[in-house]
Coordinates of C-alpha atoms in Angstrom, one line a residue:
M1 CA 5.3 11.2 -13.3
A2 CA 1.5 11.4 -13.6
D3 CA 1.5 9.7 -17.0
E4 CA 3.5 6.7 -15.7
P5 CA 1.5 3.6 -14.8
L6 CA 0.7 3.2 -11.1
I7 CA 2.9 0.6 -9.4
S8 CA 1.4 -1.3 -6.4
L9 CA 4.0 -2.4 -3.8
I10 CA 2.5 -5.2 -1.7
L11 CA 4.4 -6.0 1.5
I12 CA 3.6 -9.3 3.3
T13 CA 4.3 -9.2 7.0
Y14 CA 4.3 -11.7 9.8
N15 CA 5.9 -10.6 13.1
S16 CA 8.0 -8.2 11.2
A17 CA 8.1 -5.2 13.6
A18 CA 11.9 -5.3 14.0
Q19 CA 12.4 -5.2 10.2
L20 CA 9.9 -2.4 9.3
P21 CA 12.0 0.7 10.2
D22 CA 14.8 -0.3 7.8
F23 CA 12.3 -1.4 5.1
F24 CA 10.3 1.8 5.2
A25 CA 13.4 4.0 5.4
A26 CA 14.7 2.4 2.1
I27 CA 11.3 2.6 0.5
Q28 CA 11.0 6.3 1.2
N29 CA 14.2 6.8 -0.7
T30 CA 12.8 5.2 -3.8
R31 CA 13.0 7.5 -6.8
A32 CA 9.7 6.6 -8.4
A33 CA 6.7 8.9 -7.9
N34 CA 3.8 7.0 -9.0
Y35 CA 3.4 4.1 -6.6
E36 CA 1.1 3.0 -3.8
L37 CA 2.1 0.8 -0.8
L38 CA -0.1 -1.9 0.7
V39 CA 0.7 -4.0 3.7
V40 CA -1.0 -7.4 4.2
D41 CA -0.3 -8.6 7.7
N42 CA -0.7 -12.3 8.5
A43 CA -2.0 -12.0 12.1
S44 CA 1.3 -10.8 13.6
A45 CA 1.5 -11.0 17.4
D46 CA 4.4 -8.5 17.8
G47 CA 2.6 -5.3 17.1
T48 CA 3.3 -5.2 13.4
P49 CA -0.1 -4.0 12.2
Q50 CA -0.3 -1.4 15.0
M51 CA 3.2 -0.1 14.0
V52 CA 2.1 0.2 10.4
A53 CA -1.1 2.0 11.3
Q54 CA 0.6 4.5 13.6
R55 CA 4.0 5.1 12.1
Y56 CA 3.5 4.5 8.4
P57 CA 0.2 6.1 7.4
Q58 CA 1.2 6.2 3.8
A59 CA 0.7 2.4 3.6
R60 CA -2.8 0.9 3.2
L61 CA -3.1 -1.9 5.8
L62 CA -5.0 -5.2 5.4
A63 CA -4.8 -7.0 8.7
N64 CA -5.7 -10.7 8.6
A65 CA -7.2 -12.5 11.7
E66 CA -5.1 -15.6 10.9
N67 CA -1.9 -16.4 9.1
V68 CA -3.1 -17.4 5.6
G69 CA 0.4 -17.9 4.1
F70 CA 2.5 -15.9 1.7
G71 CA 0.8 -16.8 -1.6
Q72 CA -2.7 -16.2 -0.3
A73 CA -1.7 -12.9 1.3
C74 CA -0.1 -11.8 -2.0
N75 CA -3.3 -12.6 -3.8
Q76 CA -5.3 -10.7 -1.3
G77 CA -3.1 -7.7 -1.7
A78 CA -3.3 -7.9 -5.5
R79 CA -7.1 -7.8 -5.4
A80 CA -7.0 -4.6 -3.4
A81 CA -4.2 -3.0 -5.5
R82 CA -4.9 -0.5 -8.2
G83 CA -1.6 -0.7 -10.1
E84 CA -0.8 -1.9 -13.6
L85 CA 2.4 -3.4 -12.2
L86 CA 2.4 -5.4 -9.0
V87 CA 5.5 -5.8 -6.8
F88 CA 5.5 -8.4 -4.0
L89 CA 7.9 -7.7 -1.2
N90 CA 9.4 -9.3 1.9
P91 CA 10.0 -7.1 5.0
D92 CA 13.7 -8.1 5.2
V93 CA 14.4 -6.6 1.7
I94 CA 16.3 -3.3 1.5
V95 CA 15.7 -1.6 -1.8
T96 CA 18.1 0.8 -3.6
P97 CA 16.9 4.2 -4.7
D98 CA 16.5 3.5 -8.4
W99 CA 15.3 -0.1 -8.2
L100 CA 11.6 0.5 -9.0
A101 CA 12.1 3.0 -11.8
I102 CA 14.5 0.5 -13.5
L103 CA 12.2 -2.4 -13.2
A104 CA 9.3 -0.4 -14.6
R105 CA 11.4 0.9 -17.5
H106 CA 12.5 -2.6 -18.4
M107 CA 8.9 -3.9 -18.2
R108 CA 7.9 -1.2 -20.7
A109 CA 10.8 -2.2 -23.0
H110 CA 9.7 -5.9 -23.0
P111 CA 6.0 -6.1 -23.4
D112 CA 6.1 -9.9 -23.6
A113 CA 7.6 -10.1 -20.1
G114 CA 5.2 -11.1 -17.4
I115 CA 7.6 -11.2 -14.5
I116 CA 10.8 -9.4 -13.6
C117 CA 12.9 -9.3 -10.5
P118 CA 15.9 -7.2 -9.5
T119 CA 19.3 -8.8 -8.8
T120 CA 19.1 -9.9 -5.2
L121 CA 22.2 -9.4 -3.1
D122 CA 23.0 -10.5 0.4
P123 CA 23.9 -7.8 3.0
N124 CA 27.6 -8.1 2.0
G125 CA 26.8 -7.5 -1.6
E126 CA 27.1 -11.1 -2.8
R127 CA 24.5 -12.2 -5.3
L128 CA 21.8 -14.7 -4.3
G129 CA 20.1 -17.2 -6.5
S130 CA 21.5 -16.5 -10.0
G131 CA 24.5 -17.1 -12.2
D132 CA 27.7 -15.2 -12.5
W133 CA 27.1 -12.2 -14.9
G134 CA 30.2 -10.2 -14.0
L135 CA 28.7 -8.2 -11.1
G136 CA 31.4 -9.3 -8.7
R137 CA 31.2 -8.5 -4.9
G138 CA 30.0 -5.3 -3.3
N139 CA 29.8 -3.6 0.1
K140 CA 27.2 -2.8 2.7
D141 CA 26.4 0.6 1.4
H142 CA 22.8 0.0 0.3
S143 CA 22.7 3.5 -1.4
Q144 CA 25.4 2.5 -3.8
P145 CA 24.4 -0.6 -5.7
L146 CA 26.8 -2.7 -7.8
I147 CA 27.2 -1.5 -11.4
P148 CA 27.0 -4.2 -14.1
S149 CA 30.0 -4.3 -16.4
P150 CA 29.5 -2.8 -19.9
Q151 CA 29.5 -6.3 -21.4
S152 CA 26.6 -7.5 -19.2
P153 CA 23.0 -7.5 -20.4
A154 CA 20.5 -5.3 -18.7
V155 CA 18.0 -8.2 -18.4
A156 CA 18.0 -11.8 -19.4
D157 CA 15.5 -14.7 -19.5
T158 CA 15.6 -17.0 -16.5
A159 CA 13.6 -20.0 -15.4
A160 CA 12.4 -18.4 -12.2
V161 CA 13.1 -15.5 -9.9
P162 CA 12.8 -15.2 -6.1
G163 CA 9.6 -13.8 -4.6
C164 CA 11.2 -11.3 -2.2
A165 CA 10.9 -8.4 -4.7
L166 CA 9.0 -9.8 -7.6
M167 CA 7.2 -7.5 -10.2
V168 CA 4.3 -8.9 -12.2
R169 CA 2.5 -7.2 -15.1
R170 CA -1.2 -7.0 -14.2
A171 CA -2.3 -8.6 -17.5
A172 CA 0.0 -11.6 -16.8
W173 CA -1.2 -11.8 -13.2
D174 CA -4.8 -11.9 -14.3
Q175 CA -4.1 -14.6 -16.8
L176 CA -2.1 -16.7 -14.3
G177 CA -4.7 -16.3 -11.6
G178 CA -2.1 -15.4 -8.9
F179 CA -0.1 -17.6 -6.7
D180 CA -1.2 -21.2 -6.0
E181 CA -3.0 -20.8 -2.6
R182 CA -2.3 -24.5 -1.8
F183 CA 1.2 -23.3 -1.0
F184 CA 1.5 -21.8 2.5
L185 CA 5.2 -21.0 2.0
Y186 CA 8.0 -21.9 -0.3
W187 CA 8.0 -22.8 -4.1
E188 CA 5.1 -20.3 -4.8
D189 CA 7.4 -18.0 -6.7
T190 CA 9.0 -20.8 -8.7
E191 CA 5.6 -22.3 -9.6
L192 CA 4.3 -18.9 -10.7
C193 CA 7.3 -18.3 -12.9
W194 CA 7.3 -21.8 -14.5
R195 CA 3.5 -21.4 -15.1
A196 CA 4.1 -18.0 -16.7
W197 CA 6.6 -19.4 -19.2
L198 CA 4.3 -22.2 -20.2
L199 CA 1.5 -19.7 -20.8
G200 CA 3.7 -17.6 -23.1
W201 CA 5.1 -14.9 -20.8
R202 CA 8.8 -14.3 -20.4
V203 CA 10.5 -14.2 -16.9
L204 CA 13.4 -11.8 -16.6
E205 CA 16.2 -11.1 -14.1
D206 CA 17.2 -7.5 -14.1
F207 CA 20.9 -6.9 -13.6
E208 CA 20.6 -3.1 -13.3
A209 CA 17.9 -3.0 -10.6
Q210 CA 19.2 -4.3 -7.3
V211 CA 17.9 -5.0 -3.8
Y212 CA 19.4 -6.5 -0.6
H213 CA 17.9 -9.5 1.1
E214 CA 18.8 -11.4 4.3
R215 CA 18.2 -14.9 3.0
G216 CA 16.2 -16.9 5.5
G217 CA 15.2 -13.8 7.4
S218 CA 11.5 -14.4 6.7
A219 CA 11.1 -18.0 7.8
G220 CA 12.7 -20.9 9.6
N221 CA 14.7 -23.7 8.1
R222 CA 14.4 -27.5 8.8
R223 CA 10.9 -27.2 10.3
W224 CA 9.7 -26.2 6.8
D225 CA 11.1 -29.2 5.0
A226 CA 7.7 -30.9 4.8
E227 CA 6.1 -27.8 3.2
R228 CA 9.0 -27.5 0.7
T229 CA 8.7 -31.2 -0.2
K230 CA 4.9 -30.9 -0.6
N231 CA 5.1 -27.8 -2.8
A232 CA 8.0 -29.0 -4.9
L233 CA 6.2 -32.3 -5.8
R234 CA 2.9 -30.5 -6.6
T235 CA 4.8 -28.0 -8.8
Y236 CA 6.3 -30.9 -10.9
L237 CA 3.0 -32.8 -11.0
K238 CA 1.2 -29.7 -12.2
L239 CA 3.6 -28.3 -14.7
M240 CA 6.4 -30.5 -15.9
R241 CA 6.5 -33.2 -18.6
W242 CA 6.3 -36.7 -17.2
R243 CA 9.9 -37.4 -18.4
R244 CA 11.0 -34.7 -15.9
T245 CA 8.4 -35.3 -13.2
L246 CA 9.0 -39.0 -12.6
P247 CA 12.8 -38.8 -12.1
F248 CA 12.3 -35.8 -9.9
A249 CA 9.7 -37.6 -7.8
A250 CA 12.0 -40.6 -7.4
T251 CA 14.9 -38.5 -6.3
L252 CA 12.7 -36.5 -3.9
L253 CA 11.4 -39.7 -2.4
A254 CA 14.9 -41.0 -1.8
K255 CA 15.8 -37.8 -0.1
T256 CA 12.7 -38.0 2.0
L257 CA 13.4 -41.5 3.2
A258 CA 17.0 -40.6 4.0
K259 CA 15.9 -37.6 6.1
I260 CA 13.4 -39.8 7.9
A261 CA 16.1 -42.4 8.6
I262 CA 18.9 -40.0 9.6
R263 CA 17.1 -37.1 11.1
R264 CA 14.1 -38.9 12.5
E265 CA 11.6 -36.6 10.6
P266 CA 8.5 -38.8 10.0
Q267 CA 6.4 -35.7 9.4
L268 CA 8.0 -35.5 5.9
L269 CA 5.7 -38.4 4.9
A270 CA 2.8 -36.0 5.3
A271 CA 4.0 -34.1 2.2
W272 CA 3.5 -37.2 0.1
G273 CA 0.2 -38.0 1.8
W274 CA -1.1 -34.5 1.0
N275 CA -0.1 -34.8 -2.7
W276 CA -1.8 -38.2 -2.9
R277 CA -5.1 -36.9 -1.4
H278 CA -5.0 -33.9 -3.8
L279 CA -3.7 -35.8 -6.9
G280 CA -7.0 -35.5 -8.7
E281 CA -7.1 -31.8 -8.3
T282 CA -3.5 -31.4 -9.3
L283 CA -3.9 -33.5 -12.4
A284 CA -7.0 -31.4 -13.4
W285 CA -4.8 -28.3 -13.1
R286 CA -2.2 -30.1 -15.3
R287 CA -4.8 -30.8 -18.0
Q288 CA -6.1 -27.2 -17.9
L289 CA -2.6 -25.7 -18.2
A290 CA -1.7 -28.1 -21.0
A291 CA -4.7 -27.0 -23.0
A292 CA -3.7 -23.3 -22.5
R293 CA 0.0 -23.7 -23.0
R294 CA 1.7 -21.4 -25.5
G295 CA 5.3 -21.8 -24.3
E296 CA 7.6 -24.7 -25.2
A297 CA 8.1 -27.1 -22.3
A298 CA 11.5 -28.1 -23.7
E299 CA 12.7 -24.5 -23.6
L300 CA 11.6 -24.1 -19.9
E301 CA 13.4 -27.4 -19.0
R302 CA 16.6 -26.0 -20.7
M303 CA 16.4 -22.9 -18.6
I304 CA 15.8 -24.8 -15.5
A305 CA 18.9 -26.9 -16.2
I306 CA 21.0 -23.7 -16.7
H307 CA 19.6 -22.3 -13.4
E308 CA 20.4 -25.4 -11.5
R309 CA 24.0 -25.5 -12.9
R310 CA 24.5 -21.9 -11.8
G311 CA 23.2 -22.6 -8.4
R312 CA 25.6 -25.5 -7.9
R313 CA 28.5 -23.4 -9.1
E314 CA 27.6 -20.5 -6.8
R315 CA 27.3 -22.8 -3.8
R316 CA 30.7 -24.2 -4.5
Q317 CA 32.1 -20.7 -4.7
R318 CA 30.6 -19.7 -1.4
R319 CA 31.9 -22.9 0.3
R320 CA 35.5 -22.1 -1.0
R321 CA 35.3 -18.6 0.4
Q322 CA 34.1 -19.8 3.9

């Protein structure tokens, strides 16, 4: 509809040529008229930018000469986007036809929400990264998403949502200043969501809008441990009360030392060295955010604890099914 706000879909690619046909086929079935599509390519070597330019002219391409990381590429796309709502996408996400219209409708219904994300399912229809809200298991027919039960809420507050299909209100994005560009990959979505809560914006999970995501399809695993460690520690140092930060840092250090001893991964120490060198900058961020804070830190901590309990329960359930 012409009177609906423009939505900017911002796809971040890196050697994603094999994933693009399925991604664009699903996007083309999206039942929402008023959106634009931008692709920010992080110096792919597999022909991704050439494929986008030749086969998908409906997308506006921003091709980087080097890989600047996910968060910085998202910020770059947001600066070029024209929409009132921004959606950041991974190329291994397969959307369902109504996903975008539902997200936009729920954003309109909740003007205090800064961030919303669809329920994320794995290719078999099993939910990823959230608690059990009665959605059950599904199938591989991506055109027929799971239907929430009548007792389920359409949306609910959550501590954080994954960045694979994350919608942000432009007003919230501008206040937040985008993703932390010190993060190359991992934790940038969590840090943004926690920061949003502390600055007075709600973060919502949408149980009606759904997408499919091949978890781990966009990056490696163990080789990114140092980056995850670095970013997790910076997030806590920036945002969380010391009563949460100090125990977290102690636990993280114990895990780091265990991995170094067992796996012989001395590169993990670099994550701690990086945070030490940038501690002054991080603490300056901490003071600035504390001065601007409108949300209750205790409420965010409560939601984080709920999120962690759900995650542990779901991991146990998956292990029992294996």
